[in-house]
Short mmCIF file of C-alpha atoms in Angstrom, two decimals:
data_model
loop_
_atom_site.label_atom_id
_atom_site.label_comp_id
_atom_site.label_asym_id
_atom_site.label_seq_id
_atom_site.Cartn_x
_atom_site.Cartn_y
_atom_site.Cartn_z
CA MET A 27 -59.15 -37.36 -61.08
CA LYS A 28 -61.19 -37.74 -57.90
CA ARG A 29 -64.93 -37.72 -58.15
CA PRO A 30 -66.53 -35.05 -56.03
CA ILE A 31 -68.48 -36.15 -52.99
CA LEU A 32 -72.01 -34.86 -52.98
CA SER A 33 -72.98 -33.31 -49.68
CA ALA A 34 -76.22 -34.03 -47.94
CA THR A 35 -77.40 -30.50 -48.66
CA ILE A 36 -76.86 -30.98 -52.45
CA VAL A 37 -78.71 -34.22 -52.32
CA LEU A 38 -81.67 -32.65 -50.49
CA VAL A 39 -81.70 -29.80 -53.00
CA LEU A 40 -81.70 -32.13 -55.94
CA VAL A 41 -84.53 -34.15 -54.41
CA SER A 42 -86.49 -31.05 -53.79
CA VAL A 43 -86.18 -29.77 -57.41
CA LEU A 44 -86.98 -33.15 -58.88
CA SER A 45 -90.13 -33.56 -56.76
CA SER A 46 -91.53 -30.17 -57.91
CA CYS A 47 -91.21 -30.80 -61.77
CA GLY A 48 -94.01 -31.94 -64.27
CA SER A 49 -97.53 -33.35 -63.54
CA THR A 50 -96.38 -36.87 -62.41
CA PRO A 51 -98.80 -38.40 -59.98
CA LYS A 52 -97.87 -38.40 -56.29
CA GLN A 53 -96.98 -42.06 -56.25
CA GLU A 54 -94.76 -41.70 -59.39
CA LYS A 55 -93.05 -38.63 -57.93
CA LYS A 56 -92.36 -40.39 -54.77
CA GLU A 57 -90.85 -43.41 -56.46
CA THR A 58 -88.71 -41.31 -58.70
CA SER A 59 -87.46 -39.20 -55.74
CA THR A 60 -86.62 -42.33 -53.79
CA ALA A 61 -84.78 -43.80 -56.77
CA VAL A 62 -82.62 -40.67 -57.29
CA SER A 63 -81.85 -40.45 -53.59
CA ARG A 64 -80.81 -44.10 -53.55
CA ASN A 65 -78.74 -43.62 -56.65
CA LEU A 66 -76.90 -40.62 -55.20
CA GLN A 67 -76.25 -42.34 -51.91
CA GLU A 68 -74.79 -45.35 -53.73
CA LYS A 69 -72.40 -43.06 -55.77
CA GLN A 70 -71.43 -41.28 -52.59
CA THR A 71 -70.63 -44.57 -50.85
CA GLU A 72 -68.58 -45.75 -53.82
CA THR A 73 -66.58 -42.44 -53.86
CA ILE A 74 -65.67 -42.77 -50.22
CA LYS A 75 -64.51 -46.35 -50.82
CA ASN A 76 -62.45 -45.26 -53.70
CA GLU A 77 -60.77 -42.56 -51.70
CA LYS A 78 -60.02 -44.84 -48.85
CA ASN A 79 -58.29 -47.29 -51.37
CA ILE A 80 -56.28 -44.46 -52.69
CA LEU A 81 -55.12 -43.46 -49.25
CA LYS A 82 -54.14 -46.94 -48.48
CA LYS A 83 -52.09 -47.07 -51.66
CA GLN A 84 -50.05 -43.90 -50.63
CA PRO A 85 -46.43 -44.82 -49.73
CA GLU A 86 -45.37 -44.27 -46.16
CA GLU A 87 -42.88 -41.60 -45.44
CA PRO A 88 -39.34 -43.11 -45.40
CA GLN A 89 -37.59 -43.42 -42.01
CA ASP A 90 -34.14 -41.79 -41.54
CA PRO A 91 -31.31 -44.36 -41.13
CA PRO A 92 -29.87 -44.65 -37.64
CA ASP A 93 -26.79 -42.41 -38.31
CA VAL A 94 -28.90 -39.56 -39.59
CA THR A 95 -31.34 -40.01 -36.66
CA PHE A 96 -28.40 -39.75 -34.21
CA ALA A 97 -26.91 -36.70 -35.99
CA LYS A 98 -30.29 -34.87 -35.92
CA LYS A 99 -30.76 -35.58 -32.23
CA LEU A 100 -27.22 -34.44 -31.37
CA HIS A 101 -27.74 -31.31 -33.36
CA GLU A 102 -30.89 -30.49 -31.57
CA TYR A 103 -29.30 -31.00 -28.11
CA LEU A 104 -26.32 -28.81 -29.06
CA ASP A 105 -28.62 -26.06 -30.42
CA LYS A 106 -30.39 -26.00 -27.09
CA ASN A 107 -27.05 -26.01 -25.19
CA ASP A 108 -28.34 -29.13 -23.44
CA LEU A 109 -24.82 -30.50 -22.61
CA ASN A 110 -25.96 -33.49 -20.57
CA SER A 111 -28.41 -34.80 -23.12
CA ALA A 112 -25.79 -34.32 -25.94
CA ILE A 113 -23.42 -36.47 -23.90
CA THR A 114 -25.98 -39.08 -23.18
CA ALA A 115 -26.84 -39.27 -26.85
CA PHE A 116 -23.42 -40.95 -27.38
CA ASP A 117 -24.66 -43.94 -25.40
CA THR A 118 -26.90 -44.79 -28.35
CA ILE A 119 -24.42 -43.90 -31.25
CA PRO A 120 -24.89 -46.36 -34.05
CA ASP A 121 -22.16 -48.83 -34.99
CA SER A 122 -21.49 -47.11 -38.26
CA LEU A 123 -20.42 -43.86 -36.41
CA LYS A 124 -18.57 -45.39 -33.37
CA ASN A 125 -15.11 -44.98 -35.02
CA ASP A 126 -15.67 -41.58 -36.49
CA THR A 127 -12.78 -39.43 -35.21
CA GLU A 128 -14.53 -36.13 -35.37
CA LEU A 129 -17.50 -37.36 -33.38
CA GLN A 130 -15.19 -38.93 -30.86
CA ILE A 131 -13.34 -35.57 -30.47
CA LEU A 132 -16.73 -33.86 -30.14
CA HIS A 133 -17.77 -36.46 -27.38
CA ALA A 134 -14.49 -35.81 -25.48
CA SER A 135 -14.80 -32.02 -25.76
CA LEU A 136 -18.34 -32.20 -24.29
CA LEU A 137 -17.03 -34.26 -21.45
CA ILE A 138 -14.32 -31.63 -20.81
CA SER A 139 -17.04 -28.91 -20.73
CA ALA A 140 -18.94 -31.10 -18.26
CA GLY A 141 -16.00 -31.40 -15.96
CA ARG A 142 -15.57 -35.17 -16.71
CA GLY A 143 -11.95 -35.02 -17.59
CA GLN A 144 -11.11 -38.67 -16.80
CA GLU A 145 -13.81 -39.97 -19.20
CA ALA A 146 -12.52 -37.52 -21.85
CA ALA A 147 -8.93 -38.90 -21.32
CA GLU A 148 -10.11 -42.46 -22.10
CA ILE A 149 -11.39 -41.34 -25.46
CA GLY A 150 -8.33 -39.13 -26.02
CA ASN A 151 -5.96 -42.04 -25.33
CA GLU A 152 -7.81 -44.40 -27.71
CA LEU A 153 -7.61 -41.79 -30.45
CA GLN A 154 -3.94 -41.18 -29.73
CA VAL A 155 -3.19 -44.92 -30.17
CA LYS A 156 -5.25 -44.95 -33.50
CA ASP A 157 -3.56 -41.83 -35.02
CA SER A 158 -0.78 -40.33 -32.98
CA LYS A 159 0.18 -37.80 -35.73
CA ASN A 160 -3.37 -36.30 -36.09
CA ILE A 161 -3.18 -32.62 -35.11
CA ASP A 162 -6.79 -32.54 -34.05
CA VAL A 163 -6.24 -35.53 -31.77
CA LEU A 164 -3.11 -33.94 -30.33
CA GLU A 165 -5.03 -30.60 -29.62
CA LEU A 166 -7.74 -32.58 -27.98
CA ASN A 167 -5.36 -34.45 -25.67
CA GLU A 168 -3.60 -31.17 -24.87
CA GLN A 169 -6.93 -29.72 -23.82
CA ILE A 170 -7.77 -32.74 -21.67
CA ALA A 171 -4.30 -32.66 -19.99
CA ALA A 172 -4.82 -28.94 -19.19
CA ALA A 173 -8.33 -29.53 -17.95
CA ASN A 174 -7.07 -32.30 -15.61
CA GLY A 175 -4.24 -30.12 -14.30
CA ASP A 176 -1.47 -32.23 -15.93
CA LYS A 177 0.86 -29.26 -16.89
CA GLU A 178 3.77 -31.52 -17.78
CA LYS A 179 1.70 -33.53 -20.29
CA SER A 180 0.10 -30.45 -21.68
CA SER A 181 3.45 -28.83 -22.36
CA GLU A 182 4.77 -32.05 -23.91
CA ILE A 183 1.81 -32.24 -26.27
CA VAL A 184 2.18 -28.54 -27.26
CA ASN A 185 5.75 -29.18 -28.37
CA GLN A 186 4.60 -32.17 -30.38
CA ILE A 187 2.07 -30.03 -32.09
CA LEU A 188 4.50 -27.18 -32.75
CA ALA A 189 7.04 -29.72 -34.18
CA GLN A 190 4.56 -30.50 -36.91
CA ASP A 191 2.99 -27.01 -37.13
CA PRO A 192 4.97 -24.06 -35.67
CA TYR A 193 2.14 -21.59 -36.22
CA ASN A 194 -0.60 -23.89 -34.85
CA VAL A 195 -3.30 -21.59 -33.33
CA SER A 196 -4.29 -23.60 -30.32
CA ALA A 197 -0.61 -24.46 -29.28
CA ASN A 198 0.54 -20.81 -29.51
CA ILE A 199 -2.57 -19.68 -27.63
CA ARG A 200 -1.82 -22.11 -24.84
CA LEU A 201 1.80 -20.98 -24.63
CA ALA A 202 0.49 -17.46 -24.49
CA GLN A 203 -1.85 -18.26 -21.72
CA GLN A 204 0.98 -19.85 -19.65
CA GLN A 205 2.98 -16.67 -20.06
CA VAL A 206 0.00 -14.56 -18.91
CA LEU A 207 -0.15 -16.61 -15.68
CA ASN A 208 3.49 -15.74 -15.16
CA HIS A 209 2.84 -12.05 -15.87
CA LYS A 210 5.14 -12.21 -18.86
CA TYR A 211 2.81 -10.12 -21.06
CA LYS A 212 5.40 -9.38 -23.81
CA LEU A 213 6.08 -13.10 -24.47
CA ALA A 214 2.36 -13.84 -24.30
CA TYR A 215 1.75 -11.02 -26.90
CA ASN A 216 4.29 -12.59 -29.21
CA TYR A 217 2.69 -16.02 -29.05
CA TYR A 218 -0.75 -14.57 -29.73
CA LYS A 219 0.70 -12.78 -32.77
CA LYS A 220 2.21 -16.05 -33.96
CA ALA A 221 -1.24 -17.75 -33.56
CA LEU A 222 -2.67 -15.14 -35.85
CA THR A 223 -0.25 -15.91 -38.68
CA ASN A 224 -2.35 -18.80 -39.97
CA GLU A 225 -5.70 -17.56 -38.69
CA PRO A 226 -5.75 -13.71 -38.73
CA ASP A 227 -9.49 -13.65 -37.74
CA ASN A 228 -9.20 -16.20 -34.86
CA THR A 229 -11.25 -14.53 -32.06
CA ASP A 230 -9.38 -16.14 -29.18
CA ALA A 231 -5.99 -15.05 -30.58
CA LEU A 232 -7.17 -11.61 -31.48
CA PHE A 233 -8.68 -11.10 -27.99
CA GLY A 234 -5.43 -12.32 -26.25
CA CYS A 235 -3.43 -9.98 -28.55
CA GLY A 236 -5.67 -7.05 -27.68
CA GLN A 237 -5.55 -7.87 -23.96
CA MET A 238 -1.70 -8.06 -23.93
CA ALA A 239 -1.44 -4.81 -25.84
CA TYR A 240 -3.64 -3.17 -23.22
CA TYR A 241 -1.33 -4.45 -20.45
CA LEU A 242 1.70 -3.30 -22.38
CA ASP A 243 0.20 0.12 -22.69
CA LYS A 244 -0.15 -0.19 -26.51
CA LEU A 245 -3.63 1.40 -26.23
CA ASP A 246 -4.09 2.20 -29.91
CA GLU A 247 -3.29 -1.31 -31.08
CA ALA A 248 -5.56 -2.68 -28.33
CA LYS A 249 -8.44 -0.53 -29.49
CA GLN A 250 -7.98 -1.57 -33.19
CA THR A 251 -7.68 -5.27 -32.16
CA PHE A 252 -10.98 -5.25 -30.09
CA GLN A 253 -12.74 -3.23 -32.76
CA LYS A 254 -11.80 -5.88 -35.25
CA ILE A 255 -13.48 -8.51 -33.11
CA LEU A 256 -16.59 -6.34 -32.78
CA ASP A 257 -16.71 -5.71 -36.55
CA LYS A 258 -17.24 -9.42 -37.11
CA GLU A 259 -19.01 -10.21 -33.78
CA SER A 260 -20.75 -7.17 -32.38
CA THR A 261 -22.11 -8.92 -29.41
CA ASN A 262 -18.69 -10.12 -28.10
CA ALA A 263 -19.05 -9.12 -24.42
CA ASP A 264 -15.45 -9.32 -23.44
CA ALA A 265 -14.28 -7.18 -26.35
CA LEU A 266 -17.01 -4.56 -25.50
CA ALA A 267 -15.76 -4.57 -21.85
CA TYR A 268 -12.18 -3.86 -22.91
CA MET A 269 -13.35 -1.03 -25.25
CA GLY A 270 -14.87 0.34 -21.95
CA LYS A 271 -11.51 0.01 -20.20
CA LEU A 272 -9.85 1.93 -23.09
CA ALA A 273 -12.37 4.68 -22.87
CA ALA A 274 -11.86 4.97 -19.14
CA GLU A 275 -8.16 5.28 -19.75
CA GLN A 276 -8.97 8.57 -21.44
CA GLU A 277 -11.36 9.53 -18.68
CA LYS A 278 -14.27 9.13 -21.05
CA TYR A 279 -16.41 7.46 -18.33
CA LEU A 280 -19.73 8.11 -20.06
CA GLN A 281 -18.56 6.21 -23.11
CA ALA A 282 -16.93 3.53 -20.95
CA THR A 283 -20.33 3.11 -19.25
CA LYS A 284 -22.08 2.63 -22.47
CA TYR A 285 -19.66 -0.07 -23.54
CA ILE A 286 -19.87 -1.97 -20.24
CA GLN A 287 -23.63 -1.79 -20.27
CA ASP A 288 -23.61 -3.33 -23.66
CA ALA A 289 -21.24 -6.03 -22.46
CA ILE A 290 -23.56 -6.75 -19.57
CA LYS A 291 -26.45 -7.05 -21.94
CA TYR A 292 -24.79 -9.97 -23.63
CA SER A 293 -23.25 -11.46 -20.52
CA PRO A 294 -25.52 -10.45 -17.63
CA ASP A 295 -23.75 -12.70 -14.98
CA ASN A 296 -20.24 -11.45 -15.44
CA TYR A 297 -18.91 -10.40 -12.04
CA SER A 298 -15.96 -8.30 -13.36
CA PHE A 299 -18.29 -6.38 -15.62
CA TYR A 300 -20.14 -4.99 -12.64
CA LEU A 301 -16.92 -4.09 -10.94
CA ASP A 302 -16.01 -1.96 -14.02
CA LEU A 303 -19.53 -0.44 -14.14
CA GLY A 304 -19.40 0.64 -10.48
CA SER A 305 -15.95 2.23 -11.07
CA TYR A 306 -17.21 4.21 -14.09
CA GLN A 307 -20.20 5.36 -12.19
CA GLN A 308 -18.21 6.41 -9.22
CA ASN A 309 -15.87 8.51 -11.43
CA GLN A 310 -18.98 10.33 -12.69
CA GLU A 311 -20.05 10.75 -9.07
CA ASN A 312 -23.11 8.59 -9.60
CA TYR A 313 -22.65 7.02 -6.22
CA ASN A 314 -26.05 5.33 -6.03
CA ASP A 315 -25.51 3.63 -9.37
CA ALA A 316 -21.97 2.57 -8.38
CA GLU A 317 -23.38 0.99 -5.20
CA LYS A 318 -25.99 -0.86 -7.22
CA ALA A 319 -23.40 -2.20 -9.58
CA TRP A 320 -21.13 -3.53 -6.81
CA THR A 321 -24.16 -4.87 -4.85
CA LYS A 322 -25.08 -6.84 -7.98
CA ALA A 323 -21.49 -8.26 -8.19
CA ILE A 324 -21.72 -9.30 -4.58
CA ALA A 325 -25.07 -11.04 -5.29
CA LEU A 326 -23.45 -12.96 -8.08
CA GLU A 327 -20.35 -14.05 -6.03
CA PRO A 328 -20.95 -13.44 -2.38
CA ASP A 329 -17.81 -15.34 -1.41
CA TYR A 330 -15.40 -13.27 -3.41
CA PHE A 331 -13.79 -10.21 -1.79
CA LEU A 332 -13.27 -7.62 -4.44
CA ALA A 333 -16.71 -6.04 -4.80
CA TYR A 334 -16.91 -5.72 -0.98
CA THR A 335 -13.62 -3.77 -1.15
CA TYR A 336 -14.94 -1.39 -3.86
CA ARG A 337 -18.23 -0.85 -2.08
CA ALA A 338 -16.53 -0.39 1.33
CA GLY A 339 -14.44 2.31 -0.14
CA LEU A 340 -17.51 4.03 -1.61
CA TYR A 341 -19.33 3.82 1.77
CA ASN A 342 -16.32 5.44 3.42
CA GLU A 343 -16.26 8.26 0.93
CA MET A 344 -19.95 8.81 1.56
CA LYS A 345 -19.25 8.81 5.33
CA ARG A 346 -21.38 5.70 5.78
CA TYR A 347 -18.90 4.29 8.28
CA ASP A 348 -21.02 1.45 9.63
CA ASP A 349 -21.74 0.08 6.17
CA SER A 350 -18.08 0.50 5.23
CA LEU A 351 -16.95 -1.44 8.32
CA ALA A 352 -19.40 -4.24 7.57
CA ASP A 353 -18.10 -4.59 4.14
CA TYR A 354 -14.44 -4.72 5.33
CA TYR A 355 -15.39 -7.51 7.68
CA ASN A 356 -16.79 -9.31 4.69
CA VAL A 357 -13.47 -8.72 2.88
CA VAL A 358 -11.47 -10.44 5.56
CA ARG A 359 -14.14 -13.15 5.78
CA THR A 360 -13.74 -14.01 2.14
CA ASN A 361 -9.97 -13.10 1.79
CA PRO A 362 -8.21 -13.38 5.17
CA LYS A 363 -4.86 -12.49 3.57
CA TYR A 364 -6.07 -9.12 2.27
CA TYR A 365 -4.28 -7.17 5.01
CA TYR A 366 -5.32 -3.64 3.69
CA ALA A 367 -8.76 -4.44 4.96
CA TYR A 368 -7.46 -5.02 8.50
CA GLU A 369 -5.95 -1.46 8.34
CA GLU A 370 -9.42 -0.13 7.33
CA ILE A 371 -11.04 -2.12 10.18
CA GLY A 372 -8.54 -0.66 12.63
CA MET A 373 -9.26 2.83 11.45
CA LEU A 374 -13.05 2.57 11.30
CA GLU A 375 -13.22 0.96 14.73
CA TRP A 376 -11.02 3.77 15.96
CA HIS A 377 -13.54 6.30 14.53
CA GLN A 378 -16.34 4.39 16.32
CA LYS A 379 -14.32 4.50 19.56
CA ASN A 380 -14.26 0.71 19.69
CA TRP A 381 -10.63 0.66 20.98
CA ALA A 382 -10.35 -3.09 21.54
CA LYS A 383 -11.62 -3.88 18.05
CA SER A 384 -9.50 -1.20 16.57
CA ARG A 385 -6.43 -2.78 18.19
CA GLN A 386 -7.40 -6.27 16.83
CA GLY A 387 -7.48 -4.75 13.36
CA PHE A 388 -4.03 -3.13 13.71
CA MET A 389 -2.57 -6.26 15.38
CA LYS A 390 -3.70 -8.33 12.40
CA VAL A 391 -1.92 -5.91 9.97
CA LEU A 392 1.13 -6.34 12.06
CA GLU A 393 1.11 -10.00 11.27
CA PHE A 394 1.82 -9.05 7.69
CA ASN A 395 3.98 -5.96 8.35
CA LYS A 396 5.99 -6.88 11.44
CA ASP A 397 8.41 -3.87 11.27
CA ASP A 398 5.92 -1.06 10.49
CA PRO A 399 6.19 1.45 13.25
CA SER A 400 2.83 3.07 12.29
CA TYR A 401 0.80 0.08 13.27
CA LYS A 402 2.83 -0.40 16.44
CA LEU A 403 2.01 3.17 17.40
CA MET A 404 -1.67 2.75 16.70
CA VAL A 405 -1.85 -0.41 18.90
CA ALA A 406 -0.12 1.58 21.67
CA ALA A 407 -2.66 4.40 21.24
CA THR A 408 -5.58 2.07 21.59
CA TYR A 409 -4.22 0.88 24.92
CA LEU A 410 -3.79 4.52 26.03
CA LYS A 411 -7.27 5.35 24.97
CA GLU A 412 -8.33 2.63 27.42
CA LYS A 413 -6.09 4.12 30.09
CA ASN A 414 -4.21 0.92 30.08
CA SER A 415 -0.68 2.21 30.28
CA ALA A 416 0.78 -1.07 31.75
CA GLU A 417 -0.26 -3.06 28.60
CA CYS A 418 0.93 -0.24 26.45
CA LYS A 419 4.46 -0.40 27.97
CA ASN A 420 4.60 -4.23 27.66
CA PHE A 421 3.63 -4.12 24.07
CA LEU A 422 6.07 -1.31 23.16
CA LYS A 423 8.83 -2.88 25.02
CA ALA A 424 8.82 -5.86 22.61
CA ALA A 425 7.96 -3.58 19.68
CA MET A 426 11.08 -1.44 20.06
CA ARG A 427 13.52 -4.38 19.74
CA ASN A 428 15.84 -4.42 16.72
CA ILE A 429 14.99 -0.83 15.74
CA ASP A 430 17.71 1.74 15.08
CA THR A 431 17.76 3.81 18.32
CA SER A 432 18.83 6.91 16.41
CA SER A 433 15.79 6.79 14.15
CA VAL A 434 12.76 9.03 14.45
CA GLU A 435 10.51 5.99 14.51
CA TYR A 436 12.33 4.60 17.62
CA ASN A 437 12.14 7.90 19.37
CA MET A 438 8.43 8.18 18.75
CA LEU A 439 7.88 4.68 20.08
CA ARG A 440 9.97 5.65 23.14
CA LEU A 441 7.76 8.74 23.69
CA TYR A 442 4.57 6.64 23.68
CA HIS A 443 6.35 4.04 25.96
CA ASP A 444 7.55 6.71 28.48
CA GLN A 445 4.34 8.74 28.18
CA GLY A 446 6.22 12.01 28.78
CA GLY A 447 9.63 13.46 29.18
CA ILE A 448 10.56 16.89 27.75
CA ASN A 449 13.85 15.59 26.50
CA THR A 450 12.26 12.71 24.47
CA GLU A 451 9.54 15.02 23.14
CA ASN A 452 12.14 17.55 21.99
CA ALA A 453 14.32 14.89 20.37
CA VAL A 454 11.33 13.63 18.32
CA LEU A 455 10.32 17.15 17.23
CA SER A 456 13.91 17.81 16.11
CA LYS A 457 14.02 14.57 14.17
CA ILE A 458 10.71 15.24 12.38
CA ASP A 459 11.88 18.65 11.18
CA LYS A 460 14.78 16.98 9.37
CA ILE A 461 12.63 14.46 7.49
CA GLU A 462 12.76 15.50 3.78
CA LYS A 463 10.16 13.23 2.24
CA THR A 464 6.53 14.33 2.52
CA THR A 465 4.88 11.14 3.44
CA PRO A 466 7.13 10.04 6.24
CA ARG A 467 7.14 13.57 7.70
CA GLY A 468 3.37 13.69 7.48
CA LYS A 469 3.01 10.42 9.27
CA MET A 470 5.21 11.51 12.17
CA TRP A 471 3.27 14.83 12.39
CA PHE A 472 0.16 12.73 12.94
CA TYR A 473 1.71 10.63 15.76
CA MET A 474 3.05 13.74 17.37
CA GLY A 475 -0.47 15.26 17.24
CA LEU A 476 -2.02 12.05 18.50
CA TYR A 477 0.42 12.01 21.39
CA TYR A 478 -0.78 15.59 22.41
CA GLU A 479 -4.36 14.44 22.08
CA LEU A 480 -3.72 11.46 24.40
CA GLU A 481 -2.07 13.86 26.79
CA GLY A 482 -5.15 16.13 26.74
CA SER A 483 -3.57 18.92 24.80
CA GLN A 484 -6.25 19.23 22.06
CA GLN A 485 -5.00 22.55 20.76
CA LEU A 486 -1.48 21.27 20.14
CA ALA A 487 -2.90 18.11 18.58
CA GLU A 488 -5.03 20.09 16.13
CA GLU A 489 -1.99 22.18 15.08
CA PHE A 490 -0.30 19.07 13.89
CA TYR A 491 -3.51 17.56 12.32
CA THR A 492 -3.91 20.92 10.45
CA LYS A 493 -0.35 20.63 9.03
CA ILE A 494 -1.19 17.27 7.62
CA MET A 495 -4.44 18.65 5.95
CA ASN A 496 -2.49 21.50 4.48
CA MET A 497 -0.31 18.83 2.61
CA GLN A 498 -3.30 17.86 0.54
CA THR A 499 -1.63 14.56 -0.31
CA PRO A 500 -3.81 11.82 1.37
CA MET A 501 -1.32 9.05 0.40
CA PHE A 502 -1.18 7.46 3.94
CA PHE A 503 -3.92 6.22 6.19
CA GLU A 504 -3.04 8.62 8.96
CA TYR A 505 -4.25 11.50 6.78
CA GLU A 506 -7.85 10.31 7.35
CA LEU A 507 -7.25 9.82 11.00
CA ALA A 508 -6.00 13.47 11.25
CA GLU A 509 -9.09 14.61 9.43
CA TRP A 510 -11.25 12.83 11.99
CA GLY A 511 -9.13 14.25 14.75
CA LEU A 512 -10.20 17.71 13.48
CA GLY A 513 -13.85 16.63 13.76
CA LYS A 514 -14.35 16.54 9.87
#
């Protein structure tokens, strides 16, 4: 037991008490006090020495062996999602662990995640030589082949895995993913189902199965599958997002919005989530919130076209034509092959009376739809708006080649080319009356109305535009042009 160390205060108190007792002469009291004080100081010094000796004798805390130290460090980096440090840690792996297959697989997997596929392949090849039948090693090498874009090797290894284990989860998931890329959703669905045979709770297989069920219109099964994921993993953002899609299928847009907002909470930088959020808000006529959602998506991926397309359509609906036009130009900047955007550019520039730019838009659409008479007629109309009949004739002369001369489309092109002629006009009107299908008839009504507008007969033009409005089926772009023609 440790002896207590007397503090200076206790020493002084003791000295004071002793000095006040009895009738000892002053000199005797002084000597006694000095002796007591010296004795106490000696005892205090001795106690401190004893304690120091005891501390010196305490055993030092044992150091972890190198393999434990490495494992702790690696665990710490992985907990922090510090991928680069985790990879670097393998540079100092102790000799006792260098041949550990599981750690080598982990090392290679980290390299794949870091985009260092060739380095991962070196590890995978070494493991393959050491144990070519090991399923874990085969799965690793298949992942490496897929990451490095070697489809042939990936398929070869998948077949090797399935030869040993027909219900192997990773191999069946890989086959399912390949079928998804080919839009063969039924086959993909079957592979995901097969993957679930051995692991019925595998999240990746469940998600794939739910997604394919959604694509195949098996909505009840899709809902049950995504709910199963959420029952064990309530923060799974992708499952929440699909629950939102399923709610939207039933036009439950408020519920869909709640699901997608929860998904965004757990995955705040997911571009497609903001696309969905904007759509749900637009369907509730929350236009400002829809705009914010698509603007956020654009901020996340400014060089991807889809959010621009959605927002451009919203601006058009809100009659913010300048903003809509700017977004459509961004669409073709980020995806030059998205020809529908050129159609919108042609229309919006027409609305702004920018005839040359409108023509450029419609000419661009013609590169993708060389035989569509609608775009040819719109190009001709832009020339006529500029009073440039010569260029109009030159353009239409080439545009009318290889078109059936008995068709209504040919006769309409001829009317714009000739810019008059009662016989041509009557021939066109007669052919329009015989068109049975709604959309083709509506389109020809528009070009007849536009012809009268270009001729200066606004009243006749508006009669045809009104016919189109009465159809109440805006399934063709000319419907909106007719609406504008009526000043709406």
